[in-house]
Amino acid sequence: MGSPHWKRLCLLLLAGLTSSLLLYGHYYATVELPPSQRIIASLLRPEPLVLAPSGTLRRAGSHRWALEGSLESGKSFKPSAELEEPKPSRKQPNTCVRSVMARAKADPKFGEMFRFDTPVLMWDQHFTPETWDRLKARHVPYGWLGLSHAVVGSTLRLLNASANRHLFDRDAFPGGCVRCAVVGNGGILNGSRQGKAIDAHDLVFRLNGAVIKGFEEDVGTKISFYGFTVNTMKNSLIAYEEYGFTQIPQAKDLRYIFIPSDVRDYVMLKSAIQGSPVPEGSDKGDKPQKYFGPEASAEKFKLLHPDFLQYLTARFLRSELLNTQYGSLYMPSTGALMLLTALHTCDQVSAYGFITANYEQFSDHYYELEKKPLVFYANHDMMLESALWRSLHRAGIMTLYQR
C-alpha cells in the first residue's frame, strides 16, 4: 500500500529540485554575471549616436552668436544621428593600412576628436519636419535659423541623385587607397614645383581663387572638386581678376562643393541645378551657367551638411573669436573646411598651400607678382588652423607641404 505513495513523493521532490535548479540558473545567468563578464557584455552593445541638446546657437551679448555648450564650455560634442536615411558609411579598404581613419583612431588625441560616422553631405531625404525643427534653431552655417522653409526645402529636394549622397564613388578607385590633395592658395607654392606631385593624387580639391594658368609647374592642373561659398566665389572673381582668375574651373568630371554659409548658397544652388536665373535675393538675375557651365546637373553638386560644419567647428576649430565682438562672423575658412572634408572622406590626404609656421617668408597668394603679407580677417582664426595642420601632420594623419 505505501509503495505507490513513496514513488509519488520521490517524483514530486525530484520535480521540485529540478525547477529550483532551473530558476537559479536563469537568475545567475541574467543577473549575477561576474563583473568582468558584465563589462564585456556592455561594451559589445552598440552605442547609439544622439544629438547633444547643447548643439544650438544662442545670442551671446548684443552683437554676436556663440555655439552653446560645445563651443563655449568645451563639452564633448555629439553630431546628429537623427537622419532619415542611414548615415553614409565609410569603410576603409583592408589594403589601406596607413589611412586617415586608421592613423586617427590610433592617436590618443585625435582618436577622441574624429567621428567618421558624422554625415558630410546633405541631400533630399534629410529634409523632414524633424530635421527642420532641429536645424531652424541654429544660425547658419550650422543650421537654418532665419531661412525660409520653402527655399531650403525646394533646394534640398533637387539633390535627389545617388551622386549627391557621396563625395565620390569608391568603386572607381579599385587600387585600395584613395589619395587626395587639397590645394590652398598660399604663397608657399610659388616656386615649389609641386605640380606633378599634386596631379599624381587620385582626387584634387581646389577653392576660391584657384589660379592655374601660368603656375602649372607649382600647383598642377588636375581638379576634381571646387569648394566655395557664393560670397567667396564672387569675391575671388573680383579680387583676383588681375591675376587671371576670371572664371571658376569648369570641366566634365569636376564637382562643386557648396558650403551653405548663407541663404545665397541655397538659392544659387537651386538655380544652378534648374539652369535658370536666380529669382531672388542679392544675386537676383544672376545666371549660374556662367559659373558652372551650361550643362550642370544635380549630379555635379555637393552640399555640406550643417551638422558636419557644427561638428568641425566644435571639435577641431573652436576659436576664442567666438567670445569676442566678432563671434557672429566667425567660421572656419573655406580652405579649412575643404581640408577637413577630405580628411573625412579620403584614405590619404596631402595639403598644399596652407598656412605653416614660417608663413611670413611667403606672399599671401602664390600668384602675386610682388610679395604681400598674409591678411588676417576677423571671421577666421588662421593661427588656430595652422596649429591644427601641424598637429595632424605630426600625428601622421595627413601630410602638410612645408618648406
Short mmCIF file of C-alpha atoms in Angstrom, two decimals:
data_model
loop_
_atom_site.label_atom_id
_atom_site.label_comp_id
_atom_site.label_asym_id
_atom_site.label_seq_id
_atom_site.Cartn_x
_atom_site.Cartn_y
_atom_site.Cartn_z
CA MET A 1 0.00 0.00 0.00
CA GLY A 2 2.81 2.50 0.90
CA SER A 3 4.99 1.85 -2.12
CA PRO A 4 2.94 3.92 -4.67
CA HIS A 5 2.80 6.87 -2.25
CA TRP A 6 6.57 6.70 -1.74
CA LYS A 7 7.16 6.74 -5.50
CA ARG A 8 4.87 9.74 -5.96
CA LEU A 9 6.65 11.58 -3.15
CA CYS A 10 10.03 10.93 -4.77
CA LEU A 11 8.78 12.18 -8.12
CA LEU A 12 7.44 15.36 -6.52
CA LEU A 13 10.73 16.01 -4.72
CA LEU A 14 12.70 15.43 -7.94
CA ALA A 15 10.45 17.84 -9.89
CA GLY A 16 10.83 20.48 -7.21
CA LEU A 17 14.60 20.17 -7.17
CA THR A 18 14.77 20.44 -10.97
CA SER A 19 12.60 23.56 -11.00
CA SER A 20 14.77 25.20 -8.34
CA LEU A 21 17.94 24.47 -10.29
CA LEU A 22 16.45 25.91 -13.49
CA LEU A 23 15.26 29.08 -11.76
CA TYR A 24 18.61 29.57 -10.02
CA GLY A 25 20.49 29.00 -13.26
CA HIS A 26 18.33 31.56 -15.09
CA TYR A 27 18.84 34.10 -12.29
CA TYR A 28 22.60 33.57 -12.20
CA ALA A 29 22.93 33.86 -15.98
CA THR A 30 20.91 37.06 -16.29
CA VAL A 31 21.57 38.95 -13.09
CA GLU A 32 24.58 37.61 -11.30
CA LEU A 33 27.14 37.70 -14.08
CA PRO A 34 30.68 38.13 -12.81
CA PRO A 35 31.79 41.79 -13.08
CA SER A 36 34.23 41.12 -15.92
CA GLN A 37 31.53 39.39 -17.98
CA ARG A 38 29.04 42.20 -17.33
CA ILE A 39 31.60 44.77 -18.52
CA ILE A 40 32.30 42.84 -21.72
CA ALA A 41 28.58 42.49 -22.39
CA SER A 42 28.06 46.24 -22.02
CA LEU A 43 30.96 47.03 -24.37
CA LEU A 44 29.52 44.77 -27.04
CA ARG A 45 26.25 46.67 -27.11
CA PRO A 46 26.25 49.28 -29.93
CA GLU A 47 26.15 52.82 -28.54
CA PRO A 48 23.56 54.99 -30.29
CA LEU A 49 24.80 58.32 -31.59
CA VAL A 50 22.46 61.11 -30.49
CA LEU A 51 22.37 64.84 -30.94
CA ALA A 52 23.60 66.74 -27.94
CA PRO A 53 20.89 69.20 -26.86
CA SER A 54 23.56 71.85 -26.38
CA GLY A 55 24.35 71.96 -30.11
CA THR A 56 22.33 75.09 -30.72
CA LEU A 57 23.16 78.71 -31.22
CA ARG A 58 22.20 81.43 -28.81
CA ARG A 59 22.70 85.14 -28.59
CA ALA A 60 25.79 85.90 -26.51
CA GLY A 61 25.89 89.59 -25.81
CA SER A 62 24.37 92.20 -28.05
CA HIS A 63 26.04 91.57 -31.39
CA ARG A 64 27.36 88.05 -31.58
CA TRP A 65 26.39 84.40 -31.69
CA ALA A 66 28.14 81.53 -29.96
CA LEU A 67 27.65 77.81 -30.27
CA GLU A 68 26.06 76.91 -26.98
CA GLY A 69 27.67 74.30 -24.78
CA SER A 70 30.04 72.51 -27.09
CA LEU A 71 31.92 75.57 -28.31
CA GLU A 72 31.86 77.77 -25.25
CA SER A 73 32.34 75.31 -22.42
CA GLY A 74 34.43 72.74 -24.28
CA LYS A 75 31.99 69.92 -23.52
CA SER A 76 32.06 66.95 -25.84
CA PHE A 77 30.05 67.43 -28.99
CA LYS A 78 27.86 64.69 -30.40
CA PRO A 79 26.89 65.15 -34.05
CA SER A 80 23.42 64.38 -35.23
CA ALA A 81 22.26 60.87 -35.94
CA GLU A 82 18.66 61.92 -36.50
CA LEU A 83 18.90 61.34 -40.22
CA GLU A 84 16.07 59.77 -42.11
CA GLU A 85 18.48 57.68 -44.15
CA PRO A 86 21.31 55.58 -42.72
CA LYS A 87 24.45 57.64 -42.33
CA PRO A 88 26.87 57.37 -45.25
CA SER A 89 29.16 54.51 -44.39
CA ARG A 90 32.85 54.89 -44.99
CA LYS A 91 34.58 51.54 -44.88
CA GLN A 92 38.30 51.68 -45.31
CA PRO A 93 39.79 49.11 -47.69
CA ASN A 94 41.86 46.48 -45.90
CA THR A 95 44.78 47.25 -48.17
CA CYS A 96 44.98 50.87 -46.97
CA VAL A 97 46.81 50.28 -43.72
CA ARG A 98 48.10 53.85 -43.36
CA SER A 99 44.74 55.54 -43.87
CA VAL A 100 43.47 58.70 -42.22
CA MET A 101 40.95 56.66 -40.27
CA ALA A 102 43.49 54.11 -39.05
CA ARG A 103 46.01 56.78 -38.03
CA ALA A 104 43.36 58.93 -36.33
CA LYS A 105 41.94 56.03 -34.33
CA ALA A 106 45.43 55.05 -33.19
CA ASP A 107 46.17 58.56 -31.91
CA PRO A 108 45.14 59.29 -28.29
CA LYS A 109 44.14 62.89 -29.01
CA PHE A 110 42.63 62.68 -32.49
CA GLY A 111 41.02 59.33 -31.80
CA GLU A 112 38.65 61.20 -29.50
CA MET A 113 38.07 64.07 -31.94
CA PHE A 114 37.27 62.29 -35.19
CA ARG A 115 33.76 60.92 -35.70
CA PHE A 116 33.81 59.30 -39.11
CA ASP A 117 30.10 58.47 -38.94
CA THR A 118 29.18 62.16 -38.97
CA PRO A 119 27.23 62.96 -42.16
CA VAL A 120 29.38 65.01 -44.53
CA LEU A 121 26.79 65.84 -47.20
CA MET A 122 23.12 66.72 -47.11
CA TRP A 123 20.57 65.56 -49.67
CA ASP A 124 16.83 65.42 -50.26
CA GLN A 125 15.81 62.73 -47.77
CA HIS A 126 17.34 64.69 -44.91
CA PHE A 127 14.68 67.36 -45.27
CA THR A 128 11.98 66.19 -42.88
CA PRO A 129 9.85 68.04 -40.30
CA GLU A 130 12.11 66.70 -37.54
CA THR A 131 15.29 67.94 -39.23
CA TRP A 132 13.72 71.31 -39.98
CA ASP A 133 12.59 71.78 -36.38
CA ARG A 134 16.08 70.92 -35.13
CA LEU A 135 18.17 72.96 -37.55
CA LYS A 136 15.95 76.03 -37.63
CA ALA A 137 17.21 76.76 -34.11
CA ARG A 138 20.84 77.11 -35.26
CA HIS A 139 22.32 80.05 -37.09
CA VAL A 140 23.93 79.49 -40.49
CA PRO A 141 26.23 77.81 -41.38
CA TYR A 142 25.36 75.39 -38.57
CA GLY A 143 21.64 75.43 -39.24
CA TRP A 144 18.74 77.27 -40.84
CA LEU A 145 17.79 79.99 -38.37
CA GLY A 146 16.05 82.79 -40.27
CA LEU A 147 15.98 80.88 -43.57
CA SER A 148 12.79 80.20 -45.47
CA HIS A 149 11.35 76.70 -45.20
CA ALA A 150 10.31 76.92 -48.84
CA VAL A 151 13.78 77.98 -50.04
CA VAL A 152 15.67 75.30 -48.11
CA GLY A 153 13.17 72.58 -48.92
CA SER A 154 12.90 73.31 -52.63
CA THR A 155 16.70 73.28 -52.89
CA LEU A 156 17.28 70.05 -50.99
CA ARG A 157 14.57 68.21 -52.90
CA LEU A 158 16.64 68.72 -56.07
CA LEU A 159 19.59 66.88 -54.52
CA ASN A 160 17.95 63.55 -55.17
CA ALA A 161 20.59 61.67 -57.16
CA SER A 162 22.83 58.99 -55.66
CA ALA A 163 25.81 61.21 -56.54
CA ASN A 164 24.55 63.79 -54.04
CA ARG A 165 24.97 61.33 -51.17
CA HIS A 166 28.67 60.63 -51.55
CA LEU A 167 31.61 62.83 -52.38
CA PHE A 168 32.94 60.25 -54.82
CA ASP A 169 32.38 56.67 -55.94
CA ARG A 170 34.85 54.36 -54.22
CA ASP A 171 34.30 51.68 -56.85
CA ALA A 172 36.07 53.96 -59.32
CA PHE A 173 39.29 53.51 -57.31
CA PRO A 174 39.94 49.76 -57.10
CA GLY A 175 43.57 50.25 -56.10
CA GLY A 176 42.81 50.35 -52.37
CA CYS A 177 43.72 53.80 -51.05
CA VAL A 178 42.04 56.93 -52.40
CA ARG A 179 44.74 59.60 -52.29
CA CYS A 180 43.60 63.24 -52.19
CA ALA A 181 45.42 66.55 -52.49
CA VAL A 182 43.84 69.73 -51.14
CA VAL A 183 45.38 72.81 -52.73
CA GLY A 184 45.12 76.11 -50.92
CA ASN A 185 46.27 79.37 -52.45
CA GLY A 186 49.14 80.22 -50.10
CA GLY A 187 52.30 81.89 -51.36
CA ILE A 188 54.37 78.91 -50.19
CA LEU A 189 53.51 77.24 -53.52
CA ASN A 190 55.23 79.90 -55.63
CA GLY A 191 58.37 78.23 -56.94
CA SER A 192 57.56 74.98 -55.16
CA ARG A 193 57.50 72.78 -58.29
CA GLN A 194 54.83 70.62 -56.68
CA GLY A 195 52.59 70.43 -59.74
CA LYS A 196 53.43 66.85 -60.70
CA ALA A 197 53.12 65.65 -57.09
CA ILE A 198 49.70 67.27 -56.79
CA ASP A 199 48.42 65.84 -60.07
CA ALA A 200 49.62 62.36 -59.06
CA HIS A 201 46.82 62.15 -56.48
CA ASP A 202 43.55 60.39 -57.30
CA LEU A 203 41.48 63.46 -56.44
CA VAL A 204 42.40 67.14 -56.17
CA PHE A 205 40.43 69.75 -54.22
CA ARG A 206 40.80 73.46 -55.05
CA LEU A 207 38.99 76.50 -53.71
CA ASN A 208 38.19 80.19 -54.12
CA GLY A 209 40.77 81.99 -56.29
CA ALA A 210 42.32 78.82 -57.74
CA VAL A 211 44.58 80.33 -60.43
CA ILE A 212 46.18 77.60 -62.55
CA LYS A 213 47.30 79.14 -65.84
CA GLY A 214 50.93 80.16 -65.66
CA PHE A 215 51.52 78.24 -62.41
CA GLU A 216 51.08 74.68 -63.63
CA GLU A 217 54.60 73.68 -62.54
CA ASP A 218 53.89 74.76 -58.97
CA VAL A 219 50.21 73.84 -58.48
CA GLY A 220 49.41 71.30 -61.21
CA THR A 221 46.36 71.26 -63.45
CA LYS A 222 44.17 68.46 -62.11
CA ILE A 223 40.92 69.38 -60.38
CA SER A 224 38.21 67.09 -59.07
CA PHE A 225 36.40 69.37 -56.62
CA TYR A 226 36.00 73.12 -56.34
CA GLY A 227 34.83 74.31 -52.91
CA PHE A 228 33.31 77.70 -52.10
CA THR A 229 30.51 79.79 -50.72
CA VAL A 230 28.73 82.09 -53.15
CA ASN A 231 30.30 85.00 -51.31
CA THR A 232 33.88 83.69 -51.53
CA MET A 233 33.42 82.65 -55.16
CA LYS A 234 32.21 86.08 -56.25
CA ASN A 235 34.75 87.93 -54.15
CA SER A 236 37.53 85.82 -55.65
CA LEU A 237 36.40 86.64 -59.18
CA ILE A 238 36.67 90.32 -58.32
CA ALA A 239 39.80 90.32 -56.16
CA TYR A 240 41.92 88.02 -58.31
CA GLU A 241 40.80 89.05 -61.78
CA GLU A 242 44.10 90.87 -62.25
CA TYR A 243 45.92 87.57 -61.70
CA GLY A 244 43.90 85.79 -64.36
CA PHE A 245 41.09 84.35 -62.23
CA THR A 246 38.21 85.37 -64.49
CA GLN A 247 36.24 82.11 -64.37
CA ILE A 248 35.84 79.39 -61.77
CA PRO A 249 37.03 75.99 -63.02
CA GLN A 250 34.74 74.09 -65.38
CA ALA A 251 35.15 70.52 -66.61
CA LYS A 252 33.01 67.49 -67.36
CA ASP A 253 34.17 65.47 -64.37
CA LEU A 254 34.51 68.42 -61.99
CA ARG A 255 32.21 68.52 -58.96
CA TYR A 256 31.23 71.62 -56.99
CA ILE A 257 31.07 71.64 -53.19
CA PHE A 258 28.69 74.27 -51.81
CA ILE A 259 29.34 75.49 -48.26
CA PRO A 260 25.91 76.67 -47.01
CA SER A 261 27.01 79.80 -45.17
CA ASP A 262 24.04 81.95 -46.18
CA VAL A 263 20.66 81.81 -47.89
CA ARG A 264 22.51 82.86 -51.07
CA ASP A 265 24.08 79.41 -51.27
CA TYR A 266 20.74 77.61 -51.19
CA VAL A 267 19.19 79.96 -53.75
CA MET A 268 22.18 79.78 -56.11
CA LEU A 269 22.39 76.00 -55.83
CA LYS A 270 18.72 75.60 -56.74
CA SER A 271 19.07 77.87 -59.77
CA ALA A 272 22.26 76.08 -60.84
CA ILE A 273 20.51 72.70 -60.86
CA GLN A 274 17.47 74.07 -62.66
CA GLY A 275 19.58 76.05 -65.12
CA SER A 276 17.59 79.22 -64.51
CA PRO A 277 18.43 82.78 -63.37
CA VAL A 278 18.50 83.42 -59.62
CA PRO A 279 14.93 84.52 -58.78
CA GLU A 280 15.51 86.49 -55.58
CA GLY A 281 17.95 87.92 -53.08
CA SER A 282 21.20 89.78 -53.58
CA ASP A 283 22.09 87.61 -56.60
CA LYS A 284 18.75 88.13 -58.34
CA GLY A 285 19.02 87.82 -62.12
CA ASP A 286 22.45 86.18 -61.97
CA LYS A 287 22.91 83.23 -64.35
CA PRO A 288 24.57 80.21 -62.71
CA GLN A 289 25.57 78.81 -66.12
CA LYS A 290 28.33 81.38 -66.39
CA TYR A 291 29.92 79.92 -63.26
CA PHE A 292 29.20 76.20 -63.56
CA GLY A 293 28.77 75.71 -67.29
CA PRO A 294 25.69 75.23 -69.48
CA GLU A 295 25.21 71.53 -68.73
CA ALA A 296 25.42 71.49 -64.94
CA SER A 297 23.05 68.89 -63.46
CA ALA A 298 22.25 67.89 -59.88
CA GLU A 299 24.96 65.20 -60.02
CA LYS A 300 27.66 67.88 -60.24
CA PHE A 301 26.80 69.48 -56.90
CA LYS A 302 27.54 68.53 -53.32
CA LEU A 303 26.19 70.36 -50.27
CA LEU A 304 28.00 70.15 -46.94
CA HIS A 305 25.70 69.19 -44.08
CA PRO A 306 25.14 71.85 -41.39
CA ASP A 307 25.72 69.14 -38.77
CA PHE A 308 29.13 68.47 -40.34
CA LEU A 309 30.04 72.16 -40.13
CA GLN A 310 28.89 72.24 -36.50
CA TYR A 311 30.95 69.15 -35.69
CA LEU A 312 34.10 70.50 -37.38
CA THR A 313 33.86 73.83 -35.60
CA ALA A 314 33.12 72.31 -32.21
CA ARG A 315 35.75 69.59 -32.28
CA PHE A 316 38.58 70.91 -34.43
CA LEU A 317 38.36 74.70 -34.70
CA ARG A 318 36.66 76.04 -31.60
CA SER A 319 38.11 79.55 -31.69
CA GLU A 320 38.38 82.16 -28.96
CA LEU A 321 36.95 84.56 -31.53
CA LEU A 322 33.55 83.15 -30.61
CA ASN A 323 33.88 85.01 -27.33
CA THR A 324 34.59 88.37 -28.94
CA GLN A 325 32.57 91.02 -30.73
CA TYR A 326 33.32 89.13 -33.96
CA GLY A 327 31.70 85.91 -32.75
CA SER A 328 28.77 86.30 -35.13
CA LEU A 329 31.16 86.42 -38.09
CA TYR A 330 33.41 83.50 -37.21
CA MET A 331 33.52 80.27 -39.16
CA PRO A 332 36.42 78.09 -40.35
CA SER A 333 37.99 79.22 -43.62
CA THR A 334 36.99 77.68 -46.95
CA GLY A 335 40.38 76.00 -47.12
CA ALA A 336 39.96 74.51 -43.65
CA LEU A 337 36.53 73.14 -44.50
CA MET A 338 37.80 71.58 -47.73
CA LEU A 339 40.78 70.00 -46.00
CA LEU A 340 38.64 68.60 -43.18
CA THR A 341 36.12 67.33 -45.73
CA ALA A 342 38.92 65.43 -47.48
CA LEU A 343 40.13 64.06 -44.15
CA HIS A 344 36.68 62.61 -43.51
CA THR A 345 36.25 61.03 -46.94
CA CYS A 346 39.65 60.18 -48.45
CA ASP A 347 42.09 57.48 -47.32
CA GLN A 348 45.25 59.58 -47.56
CA VAL A 349 45.41 63.38 -47.66
CA SER A 350 48.13 65.87 -48.59
CA ALA A 351 47.69 69.61 -48.02
CA TYR A 352 49.45 72.16 -50.24
CA GLY A 353 49.37 75.94 -49.97
CA PHE A 354 48.15 76.04 -46.38
CA ILE A 355 49.49 78.28 -43.64
CA THR A 356 52.67 77.00 -41.99
CA ALA A 357 54.79 78.19 -39.06
CA ASN A 358 57.05 80.21 -41.39
CA TYR A 359 54.21 81.86 -43.32
CA GLU A 360 55.89 85.28 -43.06
CA GLN A 361 58.53 84.15 -45.56
CA PHE A 362 55.94 83.87 -48.33
CA SER A 363 53.40 86.06 -50.06
CA ASP A 364 49.70 85.86 -49.23
CA HIS A 365 48.94 84.03 -52.51
CA TYR A 366 51.21 82.11 -54.88
CA TYR A 367 50.14 84.09 -57.94
CA GLU A 368 51.05 87.54 -56.63
CA LEU A 369 53.95 89.11 -58.52
CA GLU A 370 55.04 91.14 -55.53
CA LYS A 371 55.20 89.78 -52.01
CA LYS A 372 52.16 90.71 -49.94
CA PRO A 373 51.77 89.83 -46.25
CA LEU A 374 49.16 87.32 -45.18
CA VAL A 375 45.97 89.14 -44.23
CA PHE A 376 44.21 88.01 -41.05
CA TYR A 377 40.47 88.63 -41.17
CA ALA A 378 38.20 88.73 -38.15
CA ASN A 379 35.94 85.95 -39.44
CA HIS A 380 38.68 83.27 -39.45
CA ASP A 381 41.26 82.06 -36.95
CA MET A 382 44.21 81.27 -39.19
CA MET A 383 46.64 80.66 -36.34
CA LEU A 384 44.31 78.06 -34.85
CA GLU A 385 44.05 76.41 -38.25
CA SER A 386 47.82 76.49 -38.64
CA ALA A 387 48.28 74.74 -35.30
CA LEU A 388 45.75 72.08 -36.29
CA TRP A 389 47.51 71.31 -39.58
CA ARG A 390 50.85 70.96 -37.82
CA SER A 391 49.35 68.63 -35.22
CA LEU A 392 47.70 66.44 -37.85
CA HIS A 393 50.96 66.34 -39.79
CA ARG A 394 52.98 65.33 -36.71
CA ALA A 395 50.45 62.60 -35.93
CA GLY A 396 50.88 61.20 -39.45
CA ILE A 397 47.17 61.65 -40.19
CA MET A 398 47.90 63.92 -43.16
CA THR A 399 50.90 65.38 -44.96
CA LEU A 400 51.38 69.15 -44.82
CA TYR A 401 53.62 70.62 -47.50
CA GLN A 402 56.27 72.79 -45.83
CA ARG A 403 59.50 74.39 -46.95
#
